[in-house]
XYZ file of C-alpha atoms in Angstrom:
410
model
C 226.215 112.312 352.901
C 222.515 111.369 352.342
C 222.743 112.842 348.819
C 225.504 110.434 347.778
C 223.289 107.330 347.463
C 220.857 108.800 344.872
C 223.771 110.292 342.956
C 225.543 106.929 342.869
C 222.364 105.136 341.801
C 221.800 107.656 339.024
C 225.264 106.953 337.622
C 224.856 103.175 337.469
C 222.995 103.115 334.147
C 225.479 105.410 332.318
C 228.384 103.386 333.691
C 226.752 100.168 332.504
C 226.117 101.729 329.086
C 229.731 102.867 328.855
C 231.054 99.415 329.727
C 228.705 97.827 327.163
C 229.851 100.204 324.420
C 233.495 99.516 325.265
C 232.809 95.774 325.088
C 231.076 96.207 321.718
C 233.989 98.277 320.410
C 236.480 95.601 321.516
C 234.283 92.942 319.947
C 234.130 94.848 316.656
C 237.917 95.281 316.652
C 238.401 91.577 317.396
C 236.110 90.600 314.523
C 238.013 92.868 312.140
C 241.329 91.454 313.351
C 239.980 87.957 312.711
C 239.099 88.983 309.126
C 235.606 87.511 309.413
C 234.112 86.690 306.033
C 230.407 87.066 306.881
C 229.894 84.281 304.373
C 226.196 83.788 305.174
C 225.557 87.493 304.695
C 227.115 87.176 301.242
C 224.726 84.299 300.498
C 221.790 86.479 301.567
C 223.124 89.242 299.322
C 223.334 86.829 296.387
C 219.763 85.691 297.045
C 218.560 89.280 296.988
C 220.429 89.868 293.736
C 218.877 86.714 292.238
C 215.392 87.967 293.117
C 216.093 91.338 291.490
C 217.521 89.659 288.368
C 214.766 87.038 288.132
C 217.250 84.190 288.559
C 216.649 80.630 289.709
C 216.840 80.987 293.484
C 217.414 77.319 294.346
C 219.969 76.711 291.608
C 222.105 79.467 293.144
C 225.575 78.667 294.484
C 227.034 81.677 296.252
C 230.550 82.630 297.393
C 233.709 80.604 296.801
C 232.261 77.925 299.096
C 229.372 77.480 296.608
C 226.726 77.597 299.324
C 223.106 76.937 298.308
C 219.924 78.790 299.181
C 218.172 77.013 302.077
C 215.531 79.426 303.402
C 211.942 79.819 302.114
C 211.339 82.299 299.260
C 209.919 84.933 301.624
C 213.384 85.273 303.153
C 214.861 86.018 299.734
C 212.333 88.822 299.286
C 213.516 90.373 302.548
C 217.132 90.005 301.433
C 216.578 92.034 298.249
C 217.813 95.353 299.772
C 221.075 93.628 300.774
C 222.129 93.592 297.118
C 222.189 97.411 296.939
C 225.206 98.520 299.090
C 228.743 97.369 298.385
C 230.082 94.499 300.467
C 232.236 96.641 302.792
C 229.313 98.858 303.756
C 227.018 95.855 304.018
C 229.363 94.151 306.483
C 229.487 97.303 308.609
C 225.713 97.667 308.602
C 225.244 93.985 309.431
C 227.622 94.154 312.401
C 225.984 97.295 313.774
C 222.532 95.818 313.185
C 223.348 92.580 314.964
C 224.782 94.433 317.964
C 221.615 96.535 318.170
C 219.519 93.379 317.888
C 221.541 91.803 320.696
C 220.580 94.684 323.007
C 216.907 94.253 322.071
C 217.182 90.487 322.519
C 218.695 90.899 325.977
C 215.993 93.428 326.898
C 213.242 91.022 325.823
C 214.967 88.104 327.569
C 215.075 90.087 330.817
C 211.433 91.018 330.349
C 210.645 87.334 329.836
C 212.224 86.389 333.167
C 210.682 89.370 334.979
C 213.722 91.614 335.391
C 213.107 95.176 334.246
C 216.209 97.195 335.258
C 217.590 99.098 332.285
C 221.195 99.005 333.474
C 221.059 95.204 333.609
C 220.412 95.187 329.863
C 223.747 96.924 329.249
C 225.703 94.692 331.613
C 224.256 91.496 330.129
C 224.602 92.646 326.507
C 228.219 93.656 327.071
C 228.992 90.153 328.331
C 226.708 88.163 326.008
C 228.402 89.497 322.882
C 231.409 87.280 323.662
C 229.554 83.963 323.948
C 230.204 81.643 321.010
C 226.702 81.646 319.445
C 226.627 85.456 319.328
C 230.236 85.747 318.145
C 229.562 83.248 315.345
C 226.253 84.871 314.418
C 228.038 88.177 313.810
C 231.036 86.446 312.229
C 228.824 84.845 309.574
C 226.409 87.783 309.256
C 223.573 85.497 310.335
C 219.932 86.381 311.124
C 219.534 84.361 314.339
C 219.168 87.426 316.563
C 216.524 88.916 314.276
C 214.422 85.746 314.399
C 214.842 85.435 318.175
C 213.757 89.064 318.624
C 210.626 88.474 316.517
C 209.727 85.428 318.606
C 210.373 87.048 321.985
C 208.635 90.296 320.991
C 205.538 88.274 320.180
C 205.653 86.131 323.320
C 206.456 88.887 325.829
C 203.883 91.465 324.684
C 201.174 89.798 326.777
C 201.288 87.533 329.849
C 200.895 83.772 329.489
C 197.454 83.160 328.011
C 197.154 86.753 326.773
C 196.163 87.761 323.253
C 195.435 90.803 321.104
C 195.131 91.528 317.389
C 198.910 91.617 316.890
C 199.535 88.318 318.660
C 201.159 85.812 316.338
C 202.618 88.360 313.933
C 206.221 87.932 315.088
C 205.971 84.137 315.211
C 204.396 83.919 311.767
C 206.967 86.170 310.125
C 209.865 84.349 311.806
C 208.529 80.988 310.613
C 208.087 82.342 307.085
C 211.776 83.307 307.033
C 212.974 80.057 308.621
C 210.725 77.133 309.504
C 212.096 76.268 312.967
C 210.211 79.045 314.883
C 206.948 77.384 313.815
C 207.366 75.124 316.861
C 206.420 78.094 319.071
C 203.066 78.326 317.268
C 202.657 74.577 317.790
C 203.291 75.162 321.505
C 200.423 77.669 321.609
C 198.134 75.305 319.703
C 198.984 72.373 321.981
C 198.473 74.525 325.086
C 195.040 75.652 323.898
C 193.968 72.093 323.140
C 195.332 70.851 326.476
C 193.432 73.603 328.292
C 190.224 72.504 326.589
C 190.829 68.879 327.545
C 191.033 69.846 331.193
C 187.808 71.857 331.053
C 189.030 75.300 330.038
C 188.269 77.228 326.877
C 191.796 77.460 325.471
C 190.729 80.509 323.500
C 193.667 82.904 324.016
C 196.276 80.322 323.075
C 194.307 79.074 320.072
C 193.753 82.620 318.797
C 197.436 83.384 319.278
C 198.335 80.282 317.264
C 195.790 81.261 314.612
C 197.377 84.705 314.378
C 200.773 83.094 313.790
C 199.301 80.826 311.107
C 197.668 83.785 309.350
C 200.908 85.802 309.395
C 202.878 82.829 308.103
C 200.336 82.138 305.364
C 200.220 85.794 304.343
C 204.003 86.066 304.026
C 204.245 82.738 302.196
C 201.451 83.627 299.756
C 203.076 86.991 299.072
C 206.290 85.179 298.180
C 204.327 82.741 296.014
C 202.703 85.616 294.131
C 206.034 87.332 293.482
C 208.213 84.225 293.110
C 205.866 81.468 291.896
C 208.515 79.153 290.396
C 210.860 79.389 293.378
C 207.975 78.912 295.784
C 206.803 75.802 293.961
C 210.310 74.323 293.978
C 210.883 75.051 297.651
C 207.590 73.742 299.019
C 207.484 70.626 296.811
C 211.166 69.632 296.771
C 213.774 71.702 298.596
C 212.025 71.741 301.966
C 212.542 67.973 302.204
C 216.276 68.074 301.407
C 217.997 68.575 304.741
C 221.293 67.551 303.140
C 221.440 70.918 301.352
C 222.134 72.650 304.662
C 225.393 70.846 305.364
C 227.001 67.624 306.595
C 225.038 66.183 309.541
C 228.148 65.103 311.462
C 229.800 68.530 311.317
C 230.843 69.505 314.849
C 228.967 72.768 314.397
C 225.698 70.812 314.194
C 224.505 70.632 317.796
C 221.118 69.136 316.998
C 220.255 65.554 317.968
C 220.913 64.457 314.368
C 224.457 65.767 314.486
C 225.156 64.202 317.868
C 223.867 60.803 316.675
C 225.851 61.036 313.431
C 229.070 61.531 315.392
C 228.174 58.964 318.053
C 227.229 56.249 315.533
C 230.018 57.222 313.095
C 227.577 57.537 310.215
C 226.607 60.510 308.040
C 222.985 59.359 308.016
C 221.497 58.253 311.366
C 218.136 58.040 309.519
C 215.602 55.956 311.464
C 217.392 56.316 314.799
C 217.290 60.095 314.466
C 213.671 60.166 313.263
C 212.496 58.112 316.236
C 214.626 60.054 318.704
C 213.561 63.437 317.322
C 209.872 62.482 317.472
C 210.211 61.333 321.085
C 212.226 64.409 322.056
C 209.746 66.731 320.359
C 206.872 65.160 322.274
C 208.693 65.306 325.614
C 210.002 68.838 325.086
C 206.602 70.184 324.031
C 204.994 68.443 327.002
C 207.383 70.263 329.345
C 206.695 73.587 327.605
C 202.897 73.113 327.576
C 202.905 72.185 331.263
C 204.836 75.335 332.108
C 202.634 77.530 329.917
C 199.411 76.218 331.453
C 200.771 77.110 334.897
C 201.568 80.672 333.883
C 205.323 80.119 333.719
C 205.940 81.506 330.268
C 209.708 81.911 330.654
C 210.126 78.180 331.263
C 207.708 77.417 328.421
C 209.481 79.644 325.895
C 212.979 78.446 326.767
C 211.886 74.794 326.774
C 210.288 75.226 323.357
C 213.390 76.963 321.999
C 215.671 74.169 323.207
C 213.316 71.534 321.808
C 213.291 73.238 318.408
C 217.090 73.376 318.373
C 217.439 69.709 319.312
C 214.892 68.233 316.892
C 215.809 70.357 313.876
C 217.873 68.383 311.317
C 220.661 70.958 311.649
C 221.208 73.446 314.484
C 224.533 75.161 313.974
C 226.254 76.602 317.025
C 225.187 80.124 316.057
C 221.530 79.072 316.229
C 222.000 78.632 319.998
C 221.739 82.367 320.769
C 218.851 81.191 322.958
C 221.528 80.442 325.552
C 221.087 84.089 326.657
C 217.531 83.735 328.065
C 218.407 80.239 329.300
C 221.191 81.549 331.525
C 219.086 84.500 332.701
C 216.159 82.232 333.561
C 218.280 79.784 335.515
C 220.034 82.580 337.406
C 216.891 84.512 338.330
C 215.117 81.340 339.483
C 217.891 80.430 341.894
C 219.583 77.692 339.852
C 222.917 79.476 340.100
C 225.163 76.435 339.566
C 223.192 75.417 336.464
C 223.317 78.995 335.171
C 227.085 79.212 335.610
C 227.577 75.801 334.025
C 225.446 76.763 331.035
C 227.316 80.048 330.706
C 230.641 78.206 330.795
C 229.582 75.802 328.041
C 228.433 78.534 325.664
C 231.404 80.801 326.330
C 234.027 78.050 326.034
C 233.677 77.445 322.267
C 233.701 73.787 323.240
C 232.395 72.260 319.955
C 235.490 73.536 318.176
C 237.877 71.749 320.528
C 237.423 68.500 318.586
C 238.984 67.529 315.226
C 236.999 69.079 312.388
C 237.437 70.294 308.838
C 238.359 68.548 305.557
C 238.295 64.762 305.564
C 235.216 64.571 307.835
C 237.164 63.668 311.001
C 233.957 64.029 313.047
C 232.941 60.560 311.828
C 235.882 59.087 313.726
C 235.620 60.788 317.108
C 235.803 58.805 320.330
C 235.898 59.252 324.077
C 236.252 62.808 325.320
C 235.979 64.235 321.813
C 232.484 62.775 321.465
C 231.440 64.358 324.756
C 232.896 67.734 323.791
C 231.219 67.645 320.380
C 227.819 67.240 322.074
C 228.273 70.153 324.504
C 225.379 72.370 323.410
C 222.930 69.554 322.752
C 223.681 67.883 326.087
C 223.264 71.210 327.905
C 219.916 71.690 326.195
C 218.755 68.223 327.228
C 219.786 68.873 330.827
C 217.869 72.152 330.755
C 214.710 70.311 329.677
C 215.163 67.853 332.530
C 215.549 70.732 334.984
C 212.539 72.532 333.520
C 210.452 69.390 334.009
C 211.587 69.077 337.615
C 211.250 72.775 338.437
C 208.606 73.762 340.978
C 205.271 74.344 339.204
C 204.175 77.085 341.567
C 203.834 80.760 340.616
C 206.467 83.370 341.353
C 209.784 84.638 340.186
C 208.292 87.500 338.217
C 206.094 85.409 335.917
C 202.469 86.429 335.627
C 199.772 83.819 335.983
C 196.731 84.578 333.872
C 193.338 82.968 334.032
C 191.243 83.345 330.873
C 187.733 84.647 331.509
C 184.581 83.010 330.183
C 184.638 85.320 327.181
C 188.131 84.158 326.267
C 189.746 87.485 327.243
C 192.455 87.551 329.867
C 191.696 88.770 333.335
């Protein structure tokens, strides 16, 4: 009988892997049955083809929906290989790639919260694939998981306050593909400056932020050298046109701007949104900086992610793949009710319960529909409030690091 326990323990990881693979297979079959279009993937493919043909990137209108190019030119360079395979093969590769990225994302999320068991990765990944942000990411052929992996890889390689020559690379590349991850570099910069104000050196955080800036600048300059006209147009004109991304009031927009547009029944909340976003950015970054200075990187990273999603002009539901580390953090820190509530929100597909589609019905929502249409944004705001109130002490698997006088971590 004593031999049974080790044997059972040894089988847990293969069982978890088997369940995960079965869940992925069911997910893949469900996506095929739903005849998903992967419309965003087709836009990326068209961008890559435009780069190869020397076309005007920001005059492009792709697919039958006539969707425009919205990412920086560096992203289009990365999309160039997508124009080589036929669309059927490309959809298969994109689905397989996103499922692999989900496993990596879960692994990094567990590392962030201090949970290292391999079998847990399979259990969590097998369940996370069914939450709405992940489902929609794969449905559209989106790159949210890739960007999240780049960010988490960069921020989990070293403990809070740690730094090496590769620090900042993932953040810089992610921001060069899509601007929103730049807020993580701003978090590092603000933490370094705050540390200096309280008598520290701030060196590790400032060098990490500098590394991100260098990587971002390098990628952006490479795109400018290869695509000078498109780069000029994007950085002088297109970057300021948030309307190109989509209608603000669309129920899929779970950013503060979308919530205000639906609440105020206007497609342009303008000054109200600008003031609210500025205040929310300041408060959210303050929560994240406070956590980072106290060695609680998981709280800092998740708070920064939520802040970025809320203050961005548009945060579609599939951008909220950050719900995965949010739920894991809340669960592992003992906030079980909050974790289950957050899980319920992101697995319920709640934004799509309200009237939406042609005719812009979101501008006429009221009562319960307004509440439902703000599900992700409201959950994010509640998370920030909880993060601010969370105990500042060490523990829970997070490593507290005190920079030495030389600026290296000790």
